Amino acid sequence: MGRRSDHTPQQLRDLLIDHGHKLMAEVGYARFSGREVAKRAGYSVGTIYNVFGSLDGLLSAINTRTFGLWAQHLQGALATAGHDRIASLVRGYFSFALENPNVWSAIYDHRLPDGQSLSPADLEGRALLTSIVEQEVRKALPDTVDLDLARYSRSLIASVHGHCSYVVSGSFALLDETDPVGSALDRVRESLSVHQNAQ
Amino acid sequence: MGRRSDHTPQQLRDLLIDHGHKLMAEVGYARFSGREVAKRAGYSVGTIYNVFGSLDGLLSAINTRTFGLWAQHLQGALATAGHDRIASLVRGYFSFALENPNVWSAIYDHRLPDGQSLSPADLEGRALLTSIVEQEVRKALPDTVDLDLARYSRSLIASVHGHCSYVVSGSFALLDETDPVGSALDRVRESLSVHQNAQ
DNA sequence: CCTAAAAATGAACACTGTTCAATATAAAAA
DNA sequence: TTTTTATATTGAACAGTGTTCATTTTTAGG
């Protein structure tokens, strides 16, 4: 076959990402299969390579979609937040991961081969999440604070991420950790308080 | 063949873990192969299943060995530490990961199938690391501090872990993060300072 | 209607994890 | 010493994987 008229190139791209994302949510990174994605989309294996160049390309696109959903989730949490927006942010970070463990984990499970890096489109699709956090961190600190806010925000994200990844991977379950979200939030608050009170 | 006399059961176990750990260091989790481990050890595929029950069993054992080496690395760092033992600990955490990225990442890449959990032997082999940190955190705080030190130590580990995993996975490289170890240490110090000064 | 360009295919290849009947070996019994 | 028994080891078989690419099908333009 060739040049079927049932999908434009863009539609085909989206279709494969749709089915890929669903499959990832169902079975997780370890059981993910490119062949299965093609089958579900009604195309054959080779099409993935025509459209994305490689399986890594599809996986990157799937994960970029997850970043988008995650950013939406955070914006939803902030929209209904009270005065403590930082708490809403941290809770939103965790709740997305816990509600979507397979696609969330896939973000960190997938690593590009040495030398390769994400496409500009993928990078752009993932930047929103960081910028949301940075905006809230800025609001939480006095204008006079002497900090590289981009760097500092990424560091806070890293702290929360560490807690979250222990929860999702199950390392914390074993240790009877009852409130990992609370611990993460405590660490963030401690750091913010240091910089709020600095002169 | 059967009952070869060139290795005792324990020696065979260790031999497979040796070669498995080396292969993991060379190629990383994604390219790891049980067949290849067996071949290098001079045995056939089935032997892995005889000895470890499953490939997950071998992978768990390999990762437990990594935990052991990591704990040794931290003890080495503490042995030559000056007055700032917390800094040595955080730097040791990072330097092990950066010097052994493949085996370090494999700890988090490998996840047991749903319902399965680590053997008691594996759990015990991994506990040392946490206990080393807990001991140092205890030393860094006044005896009067009102904290669950086990929980609190795990939370600090999670914070450092988050920074470290961003470095090893390359997420931070992209963002021109020049000093992730410094950021991690800053967050730890901020938290400790809050509890050192509390009354 | 014909042709040229492009999209879609799927067989082929080299790998993977896992199982398990068959086999080779060592230790125990005769 | 020979025979038997128990068990450690094997590797073919199976069902899957990612990746390539010559072949085929379809569409669009002349």
Short mmCIF file of C-alpha atoms (C1' of nucleotides) in Angstrom, two decimals:
data_model
loop_
_atom_site.label_atom_id
_atom_site.label_comp_id
_atom_site.label_asym_id
_atom_site.label_seq_id
_atom_site.Cartn_x
_atom_site.Cartn_y
_atom_site.Cartn_z
CA MET A 1 0.00 0.00 0.00
CA GLY A 2 0.98 3.64 -0.10
CA ARG A 3 -0.35 7.12 0.39
CA ARG A 4 -3.65 6.15 1.95
CA SER A 5 -6.01 9.11 2.07
CA ASP A 6 -7.58 8.36 5.45
CA HIS A 7 -5.11 10.50 7.40
CA THR A 8 -3.00 13.56 6.74
CA PRO A 9 0.62 13.33 7.93
CA GLN A 10 -0.25 15.38 11.01
CA GLN A 11 -3.30 13.25 11.79
CA LEU A 12 -1.22 10.10 11.45
CA ARG A 13 1.38 11.52 13.83
CA ASP A 14 -1.28 12.33 16.38
CA LEU A 15 -2.98 8.97 15.90
CA LEU A 16 0.23 7.09 16.66
CA ILE A 17 0.96 9.27 19.68
CA ASP A 18 -2.62 8.74 20.89
CA HIS A 19 -2.42 4.97 20.73
CA GLY A 20 1.15 4.99 22.00
CA HIS A 21 0.22 7.08 25.01
CA LYS A 22 -2.73 4.80 25.78
CA LEU A 23 -0.61 1.69 25.49
CA MET A 24 2.03 3.23 27.76
CA ALA A 25 -0.65 4.04 30.34
CA GLU A 26 -1.91 0.45 30.18
CA VAL A 27 1.28 -1.57 30.26
CA GLY A 28 4.13 0.73 31.27
CA TYR A 29 7.55 1.28 29.73
CA ALA A 30 8.87 -2.25 30.19
CA ARG A 31 6.02 -3.86 28.25
CA PHE A 32 5.60 -1.11 25.69
CA SER A 33 5.82 -2.28 22.08
CA GLY A 34 6.08 -0.23 18.90
CA ARG A 35 4.59 -3.06 16.88
CA GLU A 36 1.55 -3.07 19.15
CA VAL A 37 1.08 0.69 18.71
CA ALA A 38 1.15 0.32 14.91
CA LYS A 39 -1.31 -2.56 15.06
CA ARG A 40 -3.76 -0.59 17.23
CA ALA A 41 -3.53 2.42 14.93
CA GLY A 42 -4.29 0.21 11.95
CA TYR A 43 -0.89 0.59 10.34
CA SER A 44 2.16 -1.63 10.05
CA VAL A 45 5.47 -1.44 11.92
CA GLY A 46 7.35 0.43 9.25
CA THR A 47 5.03 3.41 9.46
CA ILE A 48 6.42 4.34 12.86
CA TYR A 49 9.86 4.62 11.31
CA ASN A 50 8.50 6.63 8.38
CA VAL A 51 6.80 9.10 10.70
CA PHE A 52 9.15 9.35 13.70
CA GLY A 53 12.45 8.15 12.25
CA SER A 54 12.92 5.76 15.14
CA LEU A 55 11.10 4.26 18.08
CA ASP A 56 12.91 6.78 20.25
CA GLY A 57 11.16 9.50 18.28
CA LEU A 58 7.75 8.05 19.09
CA LEU A 59 8.67 7.53 22.73
CA SER A 60 9.89 11.13 23.00
CA ALA A 61 6.63 12.37 21.50
CA ILE A 62 4.58 10.24 23.90
CA ASN A 63 6.52 11.64 26.84
CA THR A 64 6.17 15.19 25.58
CA ARG A 65 2.41 14.64 25.52
CA THR A 66 2.63 13.52 29.14
CA PHE A 67 4.47 16.73 30.02
CA GLY A 68 1.63 18.67 28.42
CA LEU A 69 -1.04 16.83 30.41
CA TRP A 70 1.00 17.28 33.54
CA ALA A 71 1.29 21.05 33.00
CA GLN A 72 -2.48 21.19 32.43
CA HIS A 73 -2.98 19.28 35.66
CA LEU A 74 -0.85 21.80 37.56
CA GLN A 75 -2.70 24.73 36.03
CA GLY A 76 -5.97 23.12 37.12
CA ALA A 77 -4.63 22.73 40.65
CA LEU A 78 -3.51 26.37 40.73
CA ALA A 79 -6.86 27.57 39.39
CA THR A 80 -8.66 26.19 42.44
CA ALA A 81 -5.85 26.95 44.88
CA GLY A 82 -6.36 29.03 47.99
CA HIS A 83 -3.70 31.29 49.45
CA ASP A 84 -1.12 28.52 49.66
CA ARG A 85 -0.32 28.11 45.99
CA ILE A 86 2.99 26.36 46.65
CA ALA A 87 1.15 23.59 48.49
CA SER A 88 -1.25 23.19 45.57
CA LEU A 89 1.70 22.95 43.22
CA VAL A 90 3.45 20.26 45.23
CA ARG A 91 0.23 18.28 45.70
CA GLY A 92 -0.53 18.62 42.00
CA TYR A 93 2.93 17.34 41.13
CA PHE A 94 2.35 14.21 43.19
CA SER A 95 -1.27 13.61 42.26
CA PHE A 96 -0.53 13.60 38.55
CA ALA A 97 2.27 11.08 39.06
CA LEU A 98 0.15 8.87 41.31
CA GLU A 99 -2.87 8.98 39.01
CA ASN A 100 -0.74 8.26 35.93
CA PRO A 101 2.16 6.18 37.22
CA ASN A 102 2.99 4.44 33.95
CA VAL A 103 3.17 7.47 31.69
CA TRP A 104 4.80 9.52 34.44
CA SER A 105 7.52 6.92 35.00
CA ALA A 106 8.06 6.53 31.26
CA ILE A 107 9.36 10.10 31.18
CA TYR A 108 12.32 9.00 33.27
CA ASP A 109 12.54 5.40 31.98
CA HIS A 110 13.20 6.50 28.44
CA ARG A 111 16.71 7.69 27.71
CA LEU A 112 17.98 8.63 24.30
CA PRO A 113 21.07 6.86 22.96
CA ASP A 114 24.39 8.61 23.58
CA GLY A 115 24.83 11.69 21.47
CA GLN A 116 21.16 12.07 20.55
CA SER A 117 19.04 14.75 22.09
CA LEU A 118 15.40 15.82 22.03
CA SER A 119 14.02 17.67 19.03
CA PRO A 120 13.36 21.41 19.47
CA ALA A 121 9.62 20.65 19.26
CA ASP A 122 9.86 18.17 22.14
CA LEU A 123 11.96 20.56 24.20
CA GLU A 124 9.46 23.35 23.71
CA GLY A 125 6.55 21.06 24.63
CA ARG A 126 8.23 20.29 27.94
CA ALA A 127 9.27 23.78 28.96
CA LEU A 128 5.84 24.90 30.15
CA LEU A 129 5.94 22.81 33.31
CA THR A 130 9.14 24.41 34.54
CA SER A 131 7.90 27.88 33.72
CA ILE A 132 4.71 27.35 35.75
CA VAL A 133 6.76 26.45 38.80
CA GLU A 134 9.16 29.33 38.29
CA GLN A 135 6.27 31.78 38.16
CA GLU A 136 4.87 30.53 41.48
CA VAL A 137 8.25 30.49 43.17
CA ARG A 138 8.73 34.09 42.09
CA LYS A 139 5.38 35.03 43.63
CA ALA A 140 6.30 33.31 46.88
CA LEU A 141 9.49 35.30 47.38
CA PRO A 142 10.14 39.01 47.92
CA ASP A 143 11.23 40.89 44.80
CA THR A 144 14.46 41.77 46.54
CA VAL A 145 15.61 38.16 46.87
CA ASP A 146 19.12 37.52 45.64
CA LEU A 147 18.65 34.25 43.74
CA ASP A 148 18.83 32.91 40.21
CA LEU A 149 15.15 32.03 40.20
CA ALA A 150 15.35 29.66 37.22
CA ARG A 151 18.09 27.65 38.89
CA TYR A 152 16.46 27.80 42.29
CA SER A 153 13.09 26.65 40.91
CA ARG A 154 14.70 23.69 39.18
CA SER A 155 16.36 22.76 42.45
CA LEU A 156 13.03 22.80 44.28
CA ILE A 157 11.51 20.71 41.48
CA ALA A 158 14.37 18.25 41.86
CA SER A 159 13.69 17.95 45.60
CA VAL A 160 10.00 17.27 45.06
CA HIS A 161 10.83 14.93 42.20
CA GLY A 162 13.06 12.83 44.44
CA HIS A 163 10.27 12.29 46.93
CA CYS A 164 7.76 11.59 44.18
CA SER A 165 9.92 9.06 42.38
CA TYR A 166 10.43 7.12 45.60
CA VAL A 167 6.66 6.95 46.05
CA VAL A 168 5.84 5.86 42.52
CA SER A 169 8.64 3.29 42.34
CA GLY A 170 7.52 1.81 45.65
CA SER A 171 10.75 2.43 47.58
CA PHE A 172 8.84 4.48 50.13
CA ALA A 173 5.96 2.03 50.57
CA LEU A 174 8.39 -0.45 52.05
CA LEU A 175 9.55 2.02 54.66
CA ASP A 176 6.09 2.82 56.01
CA GLU A 177 6.38 6.34 54.77
CA THR A 178 2.93 7.70 55.50
CA ASP A 179 3.18 11.23 54.16
CA PRO A 180 5.78 11.73 51.42
CA VAL A 181 3.88 14.71 50.00
CA GLY A 182 4.05 16.31 53.41
CA SER A 183 7.78 15.67 53.65
CA ALA A 184 8.41 17.15 50.22
CA LEU A 185 6.33 20.18 51.09
CA ASP A 186 8.17 20.58 54.40
CA ARG A 187 11.51 20.67 52.60
CA VAL A 188 10.23 23.21 50.07
CA ARG A 189 8.77 25.40 52.83
CA GLU A 190 11.96 25.27 54.83
CA SER A 191 13.94 26.45 51.83
CA LEU A 192 11.47 29.19 50.93
CA SER A 193 11.34 30.39 54.54
CA VAL A 194 15.10 30.81 54.58
CA HIS A 195 14.90 33.07 51.53
CA GLN A 196 11.75 34.87 52.62
CA ASN A 197 13.40 35.94 55.86
CA ALA A 198 16.79 36.81 54.43
CA GLN A 199 17.57 40.49 54.25
CA MET B 1 25.80 -31.46 31.37
CA GLY B 2 25.06 -31.59 35.06
CA ARG B 3 26.63 -31.02 38.42
CA ARG B 4 29.89 -29.61 37.21
CA SER B 5 32.40 -29.46 40.02
CA ASP B 6 34.14 -26.24 39.04
CA HIS B 7 31.96 -24.03 41.25
CA THR B 8 30.01 -24.39 44.45
CA PRO B 9 26.46 -22.98 44.38
CA GLN B 10 27.63 -19.87 46.22
CA GLN B 11 30.58 -19.38 43.88
CA LEU B 12 28.29 -19.74 40.89
CA ARG B 13 25.93 -17.13 42.35
CA ASP B 14 28.78 -14.72 42.87
CA LEU B 15 30.23 -15.45 39.44
CA LEU B 16 26.96 -14.58 37.73
CA ILE B 17 26.55 -11.42 39.79
CA ASP B 18 30.15 -10.46 38.98
CA HIS B 19 29.69 -10.78 35.25
CA GLY B 20 26.21 -9.30 35.42
CA HIS B 21 27.47 -6.25 37.29
CA LYS B 22 30.29 -5.77 34.80
CA LEU B 23 27.95 -6.07 31.84
CA MET B 24 25.55 -3.58 33.42
CA ALA B 25 28.42 -1.13 33.93
CA GLU B 26 29.43 -1.54 30.30
CA VAL B 27 26.12 -1.35 28.46
CA GLY B 28 23.48 -0.08 30.89
CA TYR B 29 20.03 -1.36 31.73
CA ALA B 30 18.51 -0.99 28.26
CA ARG B 31 21.15 -3.17 26.58
CA PHE B 32 21.59 -5.64 29.42
CA SER B 33 21.09 -9.28 28.47
CA GLY B 34 20.79 -12.33 30.67
CA ARG B 35 22.00 -14.57 27.85
CA GLU B 36 25.15 -12.47 27.56
CA VAL B 37 25.83 -12.78 31.30
CA ALA B 38 25.51 -16.55 31.12
CA LYS B 39 27.80 -16.70 28.10
CA ARG B 40 30.48 -14.60 29.82
CA ALA B 41 30.30 -16.75 32.92
CA GLY B 42 30.76 -19.87 30.82
CA TYR B 43 27.30 -21.25 31.51
CA SER B 44 24.10 -21.45 29.48
CA VAL B 45 20.94 -19.38 29.75
CA GLY B 46 19.01 -21.84 31.88
CA THR B 47 21.54 -21.63 34.69
CA ILE B 48 20.40 -18.10 35.54
CA TYR B 49 16.91 -19.43 36.10
CA ASN B 50 18.19 -22.34 38.17
CA VAL B 51 20.19 -20.03 40.42
CA PHE B 52 18.04 -16.90 40.66
CA GLY B 53 14.59 -18.19 39.73
CA SER B 54 14.14 -15.37 37.24
CA LEU B 55 16.04 -12.63 35.50
CA ASP B 56 14.52 -10.22 38.03
CA GLY B 57 16.31 -12.19 40.73
CA LEU B 58 19.66 -11.65 39.02
CA LEU B 59 18.93 -7.97 38.38
CA SER B 60 17.96 -7.47 42.03
CA ALA B 61 21.20 -9.12 43.14
CA ILE B 62 23.24 -6.95 40.77
CA ASN B 63 21.57 -3.82 42.14
CA THR B 64 22.09 -4.95 45.72
CA ARG B 65 25.78 -5.25 44.94
CA THR B 66 25.70 -1.67 43.65
CA PHE B 67 24.14 -0.52 46.92
CA GLY B 68 26.99 -2.21 48.76
CA LEU B 69 29.64 -0.49 46.67
CA TRP B 70 27.83 2.82 47.09
CA ALA B 71 27.76 2.46 50.87
CA GLN B 72 31.49 1.67 50.82
CA HIS B 73 32.05 4.78 48.71
CA LEU B 74 30.19 6.91 51.24
CA GLN B 75 32.15 5.42 54.13
CA GLY B 76 35.35 6.23 52.26
CA ALA B 77 34.21 9.81 51.76
CA LEU B 78 33.34 10.14 55.46
CA ALA B 79 36.66 8.65 56.52
CA THR B 80 38.55 11.51 54.88
CA ALA B 81 35.94 14.16 55.68
CA GLY B 82 36.77 17.32 57.54
CA HIS B 83 34.38 19.06 59.89
CA ASP B 84 31.61 19.29 57.27
CA ARG B 85 30.56 15.66 57.12
CA ILE B 86 27.19 16.45 55.53
CA ALA B 87 28.96 18.03 52.57
CA SER B 88 31.15 14.95 52.19
CA LEU B 89 28.05 12.77 52.25
CA VAL B 90 26.25 14.74 49.56
CA ARG B 91 29.37 14.92 47.38
CA GLY B 92 29.93 11.20 47.87
CA TYR B 93 26.35 10.50 46.85
CA PHE B 94 26.85 12.36 43.59
CA SER B 95 30.36 11.18 42.81
CA PHE B 96 29.40 7.53 43.04
CA ALA B 97 26.49 8.08 40.68
CA LEU B 98 28.58 10.08 38.23
CA GLU B 99 31.47 7.61 38.29
CA ASN B 100 29.12 4.64 37.85
CA PRO B 101 26.17 6.00 35.89
CA ASN B 102 25.03 2.71 34.38
CA VAL B 103 24.91 0.61 37.52
CA TRP B 104 23.59 3.53 39.53
CA SER B 105 20.75 4.15 37.08
CA ALA B 106 19.97 0.44 36.91
CA ILE B 107 18.90 0.60 40.57
CA TYR B 108 16.01 2.82 39.54
CA ASP B 109 15.46 1.39 36.05
CA HIS B 110 14.69 -2.08 37.34
CA ARG B 111 11.22 -2.52 38.78
CA LEU B 112 9.81 -5.80 39.98
CA PRO B 113 6.54 -7.02 38.46
CA ASP B 114 3.39 -6.10 40.38
CA GLY B 115 3.03 -8.04 43.59
CA GLN B 116 6.65 -9.16 43.78
CA SER B 117 9.03 -7.63 46.27
CA LEU B 118 12.71 -7.87 47.11
CA SER B 119 14.04 -10.85 49.02
CA PRO B 120 14.96 -10.28 52.68
CA ALA B 121 18.62 -10.76 51.71
CA ASP B 122 18.38 -8.00 49.10
CA LEU B 123 16.58 -5.69 51.51
CA GLU B 124 19.23 -6.19 54.16
CA GLY B 125 22.02 -5.57 51.66
CA ARG B 126 20.49 -2.20 50.81
CA ALA B 127 19.73 -0.92 54.29
CA LEU B 128 23.30 0.10 55.13
CA LEU B 129 23.24 3.15 52.89
CA THR B 130 20.22 4.66 54.61
CA SER B 131 21.64 3.94 58.05
CA ILE B 132 24.91 5.73 57.22
CA VAL B 133 22.99 8.87 56.28
CA GLU B 134 20.76 8.65 59.33
CA GLN B 135 23.78 8.46 61.59
CA GLU B 136 25.30 11.61 60.09
CA VAL B 137 22.02 13.53 60.16
CA ARG B 138 21.70 12.64 63.84
CA LYS B 139 25.20 14.02 64.47
CA ALA B 140 24.37 17.23 62.64
CA LEU B 141 21.35 18.02 64.80
CA PRO B 142 20.97 18.81 68.50
CA ASP B 143 19.80 15.86 70.61
CA THR B 144 16.75 17.83 71.57
CA VAL B 145 15.40 18.07 68.04
CA ASP B 146 11.78 17.05 67.68
CA LEU B 147 11.94 14.96 64.48
CA ASP B 148 11.46 11.37 63.35
CA LEU B 149 15.07 11.08 62.27
CA ALA B 150 14.52 8.01 60.09
CA ARG B 151 11.76 9.74 58.15
CA TYR B 152 13.62 13.03 58.02
CA SER B 153 16.83 11.39 56.75
CA ARG B 154 14.92 9.61 54.00
CA SER B 155 13.41 12.92 53.00
CA LEU B 156 16.83 14.54 52.72
CA ILE B 157 18.04 11.55 50.71
CA ALA B 158 15.05 11.99 48.40
CA SER B 159 15.94 15.65 47.87
CA VAL B 160 19.53 14.85 47.00
CA HIS B 161 18.38 11.93 44.88
CA GLY B 162 16.17 14.19 42.80
CA HIS B 163 19.07 16.48 41.96
CA CYS B 164 21.35 13.55 41.25
CA SER B 165 18.93 11.76 38.94
CA TYR B 166 18.50 14.92 36.87
CA VAL B 167 22.26 15.11 36.45
CA VAL B 168 22.80 11.48 35.51
CA SER B 169 19.83 11.37 33.13
CA GLY B 170 21.05 14.51 31.41
CA SER B 171 18.00 16.68 32.14
CA PHE B 172 20.18 19.20 33.93
CA ALA B 173 22.92 19.30 31.29
CA LEU B 174 20.44 20.82 28.87
CA LEU B 175 19.62 23.63 31.24
CA ASP B 176 23.20 24.79 31.75
CA GLU B 177 23.05 23.76 35.36
CA THR B 178 26.60 24.35 36.47
CA ASP B 179 26.50 23.18 40.07
CA PRO B 180 23.78 20.64 40.87
CA VAL B 181 25.76 19.25 43.79
CA GLY B 182 25.92 22.74 45.23
CA SER B 183 22.16 23.19 44.80
CA ALA B 184 21.43 19.89 46.50
CA LEU B 185 23.75 20.77 49.34
CA ASP B 186 22.14 24.20 49.66
CA ARG B 187 18.70 22.63 50.07
CA VAL B 188 20.00 20.16 52.65
CA ARG B 189 21.76 22.91 54.58
CA GLU B 190 18.69 25.12 54.55
CA SER B 191 16.61 22.31 56.01
CA LEU B 192 19.19 21.40 58.62
CA SER B 193 19.63 25.05 59.62
CA VAL B 194 15.90 25.36 60.29
CA HIS B 195 16.07 22.42 62.68
CA GLN B 196 19.41 23.40 64.21
CA ASN B 197 18.02 26.78 65.19
CA ALA B 198 14.60 25.61 66.34
CA GLN B 199 14.03 25.68 70.07
"C1'" DC C 1 -4.64 7.83 -19.54
"C1'" DC C 2 -0.07 7.58 -18.16
"C1'" DT C 3 3.73 8.56 -15.33
"C1'" DA C 4 6.42 9.88 -11.42
"C1'" DA C 5 6.64 10.59 -6.67
"C1'" DA C 6 5.55 9.24 -2.21
"C1'" DA C 7 3.48 6.34 1.46
"C1'" DA C 8 2.71 1.98 3.35
"C1'" DT C 9 3.93 -2.66 3.74
"C1'" DG C 10 5.73 -6.91 5.85
"C1'" DA C 11 9.26 -10.44 5.28
"C1'" DA C 12 13.84 -10.93 6.95
"C1'" DC C 13 17.35 -10.55 10.47
"C1'" DA C 14 19.32 -10.64 14.79
"C1'" DC C 15 18.21 -10.27 19.00
"C1'" DT C 16 15.37 -10.88 23.70
"C1'" DG C 17 13.23 -13.64 28.06
"C1'" DT C 18 11.39 -17.99 29.45
"C1'" DT C 19 10.40 -22.94 29.67
"C1'" DC C 20 11.44 -27.66 30.20
"C1'" DA C 21 12.50 -32.42 28.35
"C1'" DA C 22 16.77 -34.43 27.73
"C1'" DT C 23 21.36 -35.22 29.22
"C1'" DA C 24 25.66 -35.33 31.79
"C1'" DT C 25 27.76 -35.63 36.08
"C1'" DA C 26 28.75 -36.46 40.93
"C1'" DA C 27 27.63 -38.81 45.09
"C1'" DA C 28 25.63 -42.80 47.35
"C1'" DA C 29 24.51 -47.59 47.47
"C1'" DA C 30 25.31 -52.23 46.32
"C1'" DT D 1 34.09 -51.67 41.59
"C1'" DT D 2 29.85 -51.23 39.46
"C1'" DT D 3 25.23 -49.62 39.61
"C1'" DT D 4 21.83 -46.57 40.92
"C1'" DT D 5 19.92 -42.27 42.26
"C1'" DA D 6 19.60 -37.50 42.59
"C1'" DT D 7 20.55 -33.18 40.64
"C1'" DA D 8 22.96 -29.64 37.99
"C1'" DT D 9 23.29 -28.12 33.34
"C1'" DT D 10 21.99 -27.74 28.85
"C1'" DG D 11 20.04 -25.78 24.61
"C1'" DA D 12 16.28 -26.24 21.35
"C1'" DA D 13 11.77 -24.29 21.00
"C1'" DC D 14 8.50 -20.51 21.39
"C1'" DA D 15 6.73 -16.13 21.27
"C1'" DG D 16 7.95 -11.94 21.36
"C1'" DT D 17 11.10 -7.48 20.38
"C1'" DG D 18 13.42 -3.38 17.32
"C1'" DT D 19 15.09 -2.25 12.82
"C1'" DT D 20 15.79 -2.29 7.80
"C1'" DC D 21 14.46 -1.85 3.13
"C1'" DA D 22 13.03 -3.88 -1.45
"C1'" DT D 23 8.55 -4.19 -3.06
"C1'" DT D 24 3.98 -2.74 -3.75
"C1'" DT D 25 0.15 0.35 -3.73
"C1'" DT D 26 -1.83 4.64 -4.04
"C1'" DT D 27 -2.25 9.41 -5.10
"C1'" DA D 28 -1.45 13.62 -7.73
"C1'" DG D 29 0.22 16.03 -11.84
"C1'" DG D 30 1.01 16.27 -16.67
#
